[in-house]
GROMACS .gro file of C-alpha atoms in nm:
model
   96
    1MET     CA    1  25.365 -15.578  11.898
    2ARG     CA    2  25.013 -15.611  12.031
    3ALA     CA    3  25.064 -15.888  12.287
    4ASP     CA    4  24.691 -15.879  12.369
    5LYS     CA    5  24.629 -16.033  12.024
    6LEU     CA    6  24.859 -16.329  12.090
    7GLY     CA    7  24.742 -16.658  12.237
    8SER     CA    8  24.935 -16.813  12.523
    9ALA     CA    9  25.111 -17.071  12.302
   10ALA     CA   10  25.228 -16.798  12.063
   11ARG     CA   11  25.362 -16.585  12.352
   12ARG     CA   12  25.535 -16.888  12.503
   13ALA     CA   13  25.691 -16.986  12.168
   14LEU     CA   14  25.826 -16.635  12.118
   15SER     CA   15  25.985 -16.631  12.461
   16ASP     CA   16  26.125 -16.984  12.414
   17ALA     CA   17  26.264 -16.904  12.067
   18GLY     CA   18  26.527 -16.665  12.206
   19GLU     CA   19  26.819 -16.642  11.965
   20ALA     CA   20  26.652 -16.878  11.716
   21VAL     CA   21  26.379 -16.622  11.636
   22GLY     CA   22  26.335 -16.602  11.262
   23LEU     CA   23  26.487 -16.941  11.178
   24THR     CA   24  26.186 -17.173  11.179
   25PRO     CA   25  25.846 -17.044  11.064
   26PHE     CA   26  25.548 -17.079  11.293
   27ARG     CA   27  25.223 -17.233  11.171
   28VAL     CA   28  24.948 -17.012  11.307
   29LEU     CA   29  24.573 -16.966  11.316
   30ILE     CA   30  24.458 -16.609  11.265
   31GLN     CA   31  24.113 -16.482  11.359
   32VAL     CA   32  24.011 -16.169  11.172
   33LYS     CA   33  23.717 -15.928  11.185
   34GLY     CA   34  23.470 -16.085  10.941
   35GLU     CA   35  23.572 -16.271  10.626
   36PRO     CA   36  23.897 -16.122  10.491
   37ASP     CA   37  23.888 -15.939  10.159
   38GLU     CA   38  24.181 -15.906   9.918
   39GLU     CA   39  24.309 -15.586  10.083
   40GLN     CA   40  24.317 -15.750  10.426
   41ARG     CA   41  24.495 -16.055  10.283
   42ARG     CA   42  24.751 -15.822  10.125
   43GLN     CA   43  24.805 -15.646  10.459
   44MET     CA   44  24.869 -15.979  10.631
   45ALA     CA   45  25.106 -16.084  10.350
   46ASP     CA   46  25.290 -15.751  10.382
   47ALA     CA   47  25.330 -15.832  10.753
   48GLY     CA   48  25.501 -16.159  10.659
   49ALA     CA   49  25.213 -16.410  10.678
   50ARG     CA   50  25.179 -16.671  10.403
   51VAL     CA   51  24.806 -16.735  10.417
   52GLY     CA   52  24.682 -17.086  10.347
   53VAL     CA   53  24.325 -17.198  10.411
   54VAL     CA   54  24.050 -16.947  10.483
   55ALA     CA   55  23.738 -17.066  10.664
   56GLY     CA   56  23.510 -16.776  10.747
   57ASP     CA   57  23.694 -16.548  10.986
   58VAL     CA   58  23.978 -16.795  11.058
   59LEU     CA   59  24.288 -16.840  10.843
   60THR     CA   60  24.588 -17.067  10.854
   61ALA     CA   61  24.928 -16.918  10.780
   62THR     CA   62  25.300 -16.962  10.821
   63ILE     CA   63  25.506 -16.674  10.950
   64ALA     CA   64  25.859 -16.614  11.072
   65PRO     CA   65  25.868 -16.557  11.449
   66SER     CA   66  26.037 -16.222  11.385
   67ASP     CA   67  25.731 -16.108  11.183
   68LEU     CA   68  25.470 -16.206  11.440
   69GLY     CA   69  25.472 -15.862  11.599
   70ARG     CA   70  25.400 -15.693  11.265
   71LEU     CA   71  25.106 -15.927  11.209
   72THR     CA   72  24.948 -15.826  11.540
   73GLU     CA   73  24.959 -15.463  11.424
   74VAL     CA   74  24.731 -15.533  11.124
   75ASP     CA   75  24.391 -15.379  11.203
   76CYS     CA   76  24.178 -15.668  11.078
   77VAL     CA   77  24.367 -15.924  11.291
   78ASP     CA   78  24.185 -16.000  11.616
   79TYR     CA   79  24.385 -16.297  11.747
   80VAL     CA   80  24.686 -16.512  11.656
   81GLU     CA   81  24.763 -16.853  11.804
   82LEU     CA   82  25.002 -17.131  11.715
   83SER     CA   83  24.849 -17.414  11.520
   84GLU     CA   84  24.917 -17.711  11.745
   85PRO     CA   85  24.817 -18.074  11.698
   86LEU     CA   86  24.529 -18.188  11.918
   87HIS     CA   87  24.725 -18.501  12.009
   88PRO     CA   88  25.105 -18.474  12.021
   89GLU     CA   89  25.291 -18.720  11.802
   90THR     CA   90  25.435 -19.002  12.006
   91GLY     CA   91  25.595 -19.206  11.731
   92THR     CA   92  25.361 -19.498  11.793
   93GLN     CA   93  25.065 -19.620  11.595
   94PRO     CA   94  24.723 -19.635  11.765
   95GLN     CA   95  24.607 -19.985  11.857
   96LYS     CA   96  24.339 -20.130  11.629
   0.00000   0.00000   0.00000
């Protein structure tokens, strides 16, 4: 695993997962070197990432926590961070 490619939330989630690693997939943002071509997408898929939206050099994906280390070993991957909501859900509706 290339821990230098993991954001703080991803590192924290891995350490917090403990025995549950591999049970619930993480939603992540992946920054790559340039826009990914088909070969780079295949490499990320082989590492366990299910790529969703691609916007320039940033991709969304889901990945099992146990596969996160393999994803950081892919050469085109620069950075991986958990995809977190900007505002945590509170269960209440905003006031109008």
